[in-house]
Every structure is written in structure tokens, then in C-alpha cells.
mmCIF file of N, CA and C in Angstrom:
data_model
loop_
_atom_site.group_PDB
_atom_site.id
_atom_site.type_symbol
_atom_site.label_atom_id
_atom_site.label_comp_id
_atom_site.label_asym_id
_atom_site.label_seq_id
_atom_site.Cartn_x
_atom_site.Cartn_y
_atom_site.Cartn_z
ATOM 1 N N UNK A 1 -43.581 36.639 52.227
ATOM 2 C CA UNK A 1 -43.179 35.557 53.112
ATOM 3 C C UNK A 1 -42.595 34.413 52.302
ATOM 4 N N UNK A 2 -41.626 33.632 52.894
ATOM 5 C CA UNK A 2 -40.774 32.214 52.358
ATOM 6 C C UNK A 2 -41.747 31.366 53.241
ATOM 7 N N UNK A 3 -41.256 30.309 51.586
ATOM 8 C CA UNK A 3 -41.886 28.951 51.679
ATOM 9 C C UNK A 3 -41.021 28.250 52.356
ATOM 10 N N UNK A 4 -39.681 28.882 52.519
ATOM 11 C CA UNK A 4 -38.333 28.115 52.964
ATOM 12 C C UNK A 4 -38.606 27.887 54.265
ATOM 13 N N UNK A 5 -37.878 26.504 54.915
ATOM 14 C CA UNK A 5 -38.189 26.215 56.309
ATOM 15 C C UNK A 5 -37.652 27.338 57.243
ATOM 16 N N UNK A 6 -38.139 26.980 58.247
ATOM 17 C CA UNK A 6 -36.960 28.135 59.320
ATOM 18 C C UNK A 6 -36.069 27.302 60.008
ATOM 19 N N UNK A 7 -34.595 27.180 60.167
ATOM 20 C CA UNK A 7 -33.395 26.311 60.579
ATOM 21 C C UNK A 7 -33.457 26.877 61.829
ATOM 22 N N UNK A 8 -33.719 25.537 62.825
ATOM 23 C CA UNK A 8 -32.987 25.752 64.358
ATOM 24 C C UNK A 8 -32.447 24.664 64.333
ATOM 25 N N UNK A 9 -30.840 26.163 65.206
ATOM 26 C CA UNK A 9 -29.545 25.021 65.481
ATOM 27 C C UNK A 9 -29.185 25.172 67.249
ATOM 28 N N UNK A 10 -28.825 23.910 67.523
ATOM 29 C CA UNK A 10 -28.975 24.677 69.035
ATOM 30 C C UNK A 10 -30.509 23.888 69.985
ATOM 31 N N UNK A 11 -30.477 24.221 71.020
ATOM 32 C CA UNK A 11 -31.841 24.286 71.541
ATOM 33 C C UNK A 11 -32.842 25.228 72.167
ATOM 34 N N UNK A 12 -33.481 25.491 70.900
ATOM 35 C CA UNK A 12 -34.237 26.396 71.138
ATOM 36 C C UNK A 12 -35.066 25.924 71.382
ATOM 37 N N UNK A 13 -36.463 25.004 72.030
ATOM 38 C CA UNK A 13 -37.610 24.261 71.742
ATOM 39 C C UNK A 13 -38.868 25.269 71.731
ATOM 40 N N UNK A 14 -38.677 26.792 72.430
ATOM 41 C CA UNK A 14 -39.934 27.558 72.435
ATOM 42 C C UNK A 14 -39.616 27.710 70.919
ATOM 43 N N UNK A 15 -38.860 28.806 70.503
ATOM 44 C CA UNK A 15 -38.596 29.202 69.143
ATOM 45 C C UNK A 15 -39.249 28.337 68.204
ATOM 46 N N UNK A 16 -38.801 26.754 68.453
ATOM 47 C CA UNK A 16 -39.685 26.040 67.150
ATOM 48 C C UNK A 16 -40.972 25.885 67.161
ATOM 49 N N UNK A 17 -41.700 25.604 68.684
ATOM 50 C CA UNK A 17 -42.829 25.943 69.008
ATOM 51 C C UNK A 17 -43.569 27.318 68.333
ATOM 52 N N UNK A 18 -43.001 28.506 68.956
ATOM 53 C CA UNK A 18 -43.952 29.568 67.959
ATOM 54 C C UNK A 18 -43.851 29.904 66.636
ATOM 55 N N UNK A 19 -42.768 28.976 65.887
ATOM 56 C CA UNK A 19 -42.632 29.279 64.220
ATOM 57 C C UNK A 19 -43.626 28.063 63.723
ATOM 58 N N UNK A 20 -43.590 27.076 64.585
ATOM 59 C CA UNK A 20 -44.852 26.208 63.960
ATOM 60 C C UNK A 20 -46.362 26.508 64.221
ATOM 61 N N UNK A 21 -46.328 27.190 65.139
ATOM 62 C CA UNK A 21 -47.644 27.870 65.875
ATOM 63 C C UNK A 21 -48.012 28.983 64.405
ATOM 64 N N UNK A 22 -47.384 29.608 64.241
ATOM 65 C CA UNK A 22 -47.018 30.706 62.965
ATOM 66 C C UNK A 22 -47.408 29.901 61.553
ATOM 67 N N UNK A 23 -47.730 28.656 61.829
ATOM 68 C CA UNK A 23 -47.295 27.369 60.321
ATOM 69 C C UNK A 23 -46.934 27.871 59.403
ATOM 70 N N UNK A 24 -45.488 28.109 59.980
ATOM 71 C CA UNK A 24 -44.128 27.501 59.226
ATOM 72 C C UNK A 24 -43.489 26.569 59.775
ATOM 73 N N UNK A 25 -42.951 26.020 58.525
ATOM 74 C CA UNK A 25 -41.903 24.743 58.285
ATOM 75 C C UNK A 25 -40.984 24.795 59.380
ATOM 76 N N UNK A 26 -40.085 23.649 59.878
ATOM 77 C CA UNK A 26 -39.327 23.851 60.763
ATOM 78 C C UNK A 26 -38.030 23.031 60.385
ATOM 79 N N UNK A 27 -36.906 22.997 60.291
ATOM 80 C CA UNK A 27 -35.842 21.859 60.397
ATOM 81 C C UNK A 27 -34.923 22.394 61.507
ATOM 82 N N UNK A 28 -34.810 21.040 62.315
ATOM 83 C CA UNK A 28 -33.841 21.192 63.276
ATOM 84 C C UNK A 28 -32.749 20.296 63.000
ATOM 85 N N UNK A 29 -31.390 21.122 63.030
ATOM 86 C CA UNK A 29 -30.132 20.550 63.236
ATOM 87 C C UNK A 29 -29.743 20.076 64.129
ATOM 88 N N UNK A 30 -29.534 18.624 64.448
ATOM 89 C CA UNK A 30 -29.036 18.383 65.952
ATOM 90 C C UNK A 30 -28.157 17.397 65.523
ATOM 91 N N UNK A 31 -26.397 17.689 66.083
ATOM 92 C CA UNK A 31 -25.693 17.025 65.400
ATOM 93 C C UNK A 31 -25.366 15.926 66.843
ATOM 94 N N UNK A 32 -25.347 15.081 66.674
ATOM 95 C CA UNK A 32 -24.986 13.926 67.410
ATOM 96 C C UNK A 32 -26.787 13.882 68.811
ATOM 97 N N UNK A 33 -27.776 14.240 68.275
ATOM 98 C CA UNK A 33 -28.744 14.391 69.900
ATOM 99 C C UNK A 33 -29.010 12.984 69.807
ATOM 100 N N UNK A 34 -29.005 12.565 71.640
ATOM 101 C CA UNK A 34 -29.275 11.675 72.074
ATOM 102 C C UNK A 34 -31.055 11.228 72.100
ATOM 103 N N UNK A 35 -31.534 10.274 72.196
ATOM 104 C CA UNK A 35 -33.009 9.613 71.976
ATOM 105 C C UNK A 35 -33.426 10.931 72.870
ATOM 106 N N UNK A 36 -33.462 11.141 74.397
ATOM 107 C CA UNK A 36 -33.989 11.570 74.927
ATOM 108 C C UNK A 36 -34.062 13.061 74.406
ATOM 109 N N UNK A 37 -32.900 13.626 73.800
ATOM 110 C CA UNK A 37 -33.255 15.215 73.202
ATOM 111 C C UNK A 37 -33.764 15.176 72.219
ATOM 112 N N UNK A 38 -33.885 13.946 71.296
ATOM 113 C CA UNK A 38 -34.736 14.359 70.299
ATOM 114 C C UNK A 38 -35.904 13.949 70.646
ATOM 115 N N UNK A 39 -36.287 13.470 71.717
ATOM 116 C CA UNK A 39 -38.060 13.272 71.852
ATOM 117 C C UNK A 39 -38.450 14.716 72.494
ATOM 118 N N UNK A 40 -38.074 15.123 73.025
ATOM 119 C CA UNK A 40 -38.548 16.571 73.698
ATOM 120 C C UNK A 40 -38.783 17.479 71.717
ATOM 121 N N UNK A 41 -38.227 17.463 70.906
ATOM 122 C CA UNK A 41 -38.582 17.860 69.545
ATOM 123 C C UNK A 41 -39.754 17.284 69.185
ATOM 124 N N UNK A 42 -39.547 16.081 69.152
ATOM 125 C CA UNK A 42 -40.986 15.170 68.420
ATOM 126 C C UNK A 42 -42.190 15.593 69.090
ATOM 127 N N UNK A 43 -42.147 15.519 70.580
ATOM 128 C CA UNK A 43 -43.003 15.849 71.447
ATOM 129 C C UNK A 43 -43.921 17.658 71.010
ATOM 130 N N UNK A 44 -43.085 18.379 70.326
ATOM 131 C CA UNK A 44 -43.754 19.765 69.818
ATOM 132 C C UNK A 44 -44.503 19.076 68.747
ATOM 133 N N UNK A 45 -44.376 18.086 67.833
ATOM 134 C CA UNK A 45 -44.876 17.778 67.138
ATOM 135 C C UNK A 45 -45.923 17.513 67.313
ATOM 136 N N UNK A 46 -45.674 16.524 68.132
ATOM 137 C CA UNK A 46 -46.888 15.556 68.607
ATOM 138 C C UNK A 46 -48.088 16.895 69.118
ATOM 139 N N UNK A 47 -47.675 17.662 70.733
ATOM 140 C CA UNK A 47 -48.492 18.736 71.037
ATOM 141 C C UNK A 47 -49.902 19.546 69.791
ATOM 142 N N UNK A 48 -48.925 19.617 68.827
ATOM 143 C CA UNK A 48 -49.352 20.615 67.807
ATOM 144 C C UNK A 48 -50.156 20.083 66.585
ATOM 145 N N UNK A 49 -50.200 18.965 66.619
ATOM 146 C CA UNK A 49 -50.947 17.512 65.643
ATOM 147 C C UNK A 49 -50.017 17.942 64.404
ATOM 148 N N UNK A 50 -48.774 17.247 64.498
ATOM 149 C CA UNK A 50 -48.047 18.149 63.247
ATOM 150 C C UNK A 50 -47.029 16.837 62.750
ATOM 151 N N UNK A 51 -47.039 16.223 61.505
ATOM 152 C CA UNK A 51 -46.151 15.326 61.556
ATOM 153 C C UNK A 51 -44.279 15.786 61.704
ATOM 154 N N UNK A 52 -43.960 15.080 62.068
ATOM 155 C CA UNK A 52 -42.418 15.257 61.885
ATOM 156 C C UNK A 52 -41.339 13.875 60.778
ATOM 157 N N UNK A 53 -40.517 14.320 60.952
ATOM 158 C CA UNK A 53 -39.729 13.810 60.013
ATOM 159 C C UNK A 53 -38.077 13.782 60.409
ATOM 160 N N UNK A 54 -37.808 12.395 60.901
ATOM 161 C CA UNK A 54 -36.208 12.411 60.790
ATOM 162 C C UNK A 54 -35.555 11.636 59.932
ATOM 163 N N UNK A 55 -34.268 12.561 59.925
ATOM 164 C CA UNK A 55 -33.503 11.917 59.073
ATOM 165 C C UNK A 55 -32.186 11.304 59.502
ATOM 166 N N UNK A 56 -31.223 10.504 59.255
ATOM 167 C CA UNK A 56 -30.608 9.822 59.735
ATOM 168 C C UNK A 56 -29.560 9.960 58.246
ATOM 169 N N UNK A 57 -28.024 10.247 58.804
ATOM 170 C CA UNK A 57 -27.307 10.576 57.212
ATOM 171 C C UNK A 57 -25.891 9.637 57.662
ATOM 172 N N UNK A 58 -25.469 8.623 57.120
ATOM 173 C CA UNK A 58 -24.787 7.722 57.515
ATOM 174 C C UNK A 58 -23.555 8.130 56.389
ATOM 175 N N UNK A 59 -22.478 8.708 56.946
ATOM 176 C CA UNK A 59 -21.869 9.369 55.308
ATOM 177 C C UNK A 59 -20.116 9.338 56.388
ATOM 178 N N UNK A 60 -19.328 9.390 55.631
ATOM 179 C CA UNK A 60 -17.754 8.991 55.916
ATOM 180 C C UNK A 60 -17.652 10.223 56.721
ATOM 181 N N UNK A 61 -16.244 10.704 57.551
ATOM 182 C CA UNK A 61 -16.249 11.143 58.768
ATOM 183 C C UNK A 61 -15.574 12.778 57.856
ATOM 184 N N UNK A 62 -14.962 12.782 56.642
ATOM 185 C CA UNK A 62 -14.525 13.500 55.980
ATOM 186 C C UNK A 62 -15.514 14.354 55.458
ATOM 187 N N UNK A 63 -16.899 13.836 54.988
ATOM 188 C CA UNK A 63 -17.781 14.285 54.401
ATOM 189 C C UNK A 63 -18.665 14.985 56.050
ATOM 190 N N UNK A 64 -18.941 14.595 56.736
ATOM 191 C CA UNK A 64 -18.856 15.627 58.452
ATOM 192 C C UNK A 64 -18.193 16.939 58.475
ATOM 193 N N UNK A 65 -16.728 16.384 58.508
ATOM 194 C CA UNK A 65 -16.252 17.591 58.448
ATOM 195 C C UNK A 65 -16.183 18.686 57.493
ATOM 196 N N UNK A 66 -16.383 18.557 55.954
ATOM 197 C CA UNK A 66 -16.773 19.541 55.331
ATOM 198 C C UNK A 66 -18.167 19.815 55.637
ATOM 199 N N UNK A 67 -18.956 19.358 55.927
ATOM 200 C CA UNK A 67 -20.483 19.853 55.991
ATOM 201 C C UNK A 67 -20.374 20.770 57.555
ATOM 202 N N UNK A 68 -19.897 20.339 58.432
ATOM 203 C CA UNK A 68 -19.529 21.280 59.486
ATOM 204 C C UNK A 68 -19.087 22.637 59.831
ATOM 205 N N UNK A 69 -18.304 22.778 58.572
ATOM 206 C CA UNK A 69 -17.355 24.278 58.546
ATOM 207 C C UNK A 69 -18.036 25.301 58.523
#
């Protein structure tokens, strides 16, 4: 088994639910989510007594688009 997180892109919210249920790591990609979609995420957190962690990447619109491709 990997120590590596498991990447959800998309909305999956069961999926991250039973890979943390599983305790494994989780990172979710959510490119532009609004307050309200990312609390329905936090909220698995919260459910599961599990801290979470966001990140916030403030970077030129060029550096987007290569990370996008």
C-alpha cells in the first residue's frame, strides 16, 4: 500500500468519504469551488473527526494555464 494521497478531481464526495473511512490521505482538486462547495468537503472532515487543510495558490494566469494541461 502507498503512503501517497488519493487525488479527487471532480465531485465525488462519497469516494472521499470511503478512502478516508479506509485512512487514507485525501487531496481534492477543486479549481475555482465556490464557499458553499467547499464546505460540503470540510463537512466529511468534520463528520469523520479528521482535520483538513486548504490551500489557496495566488500565482499569474500563465502559470494556471500550464498547470491545467
Amino acid at each position: 500500500e502507498s503512503d501517497k494521497p488519493y487525488l479527487i478531481t471532480g465531485c465525488r464526495l462519497g469516494e472521499c468519504k470511503r478512502t478516508l473511512k479506509a485512512e487514507k490521505s485525501v487531496v481534492v482538486d477543486l479549481l475555482s469551488g465556490t464557499k458553499a462547495h467547499r464546505e460540503k468537503w470540510l463537512l466529511i472532515a468534520k463528520d469523520l473527526k479528521l482535520p483538513a487543510r486548504c490551500l489557496f495558490f495566488d500565482v499569474d494566469e500563465e502559470t494556471c494555464v500550464h498547470n491545467n494541461l
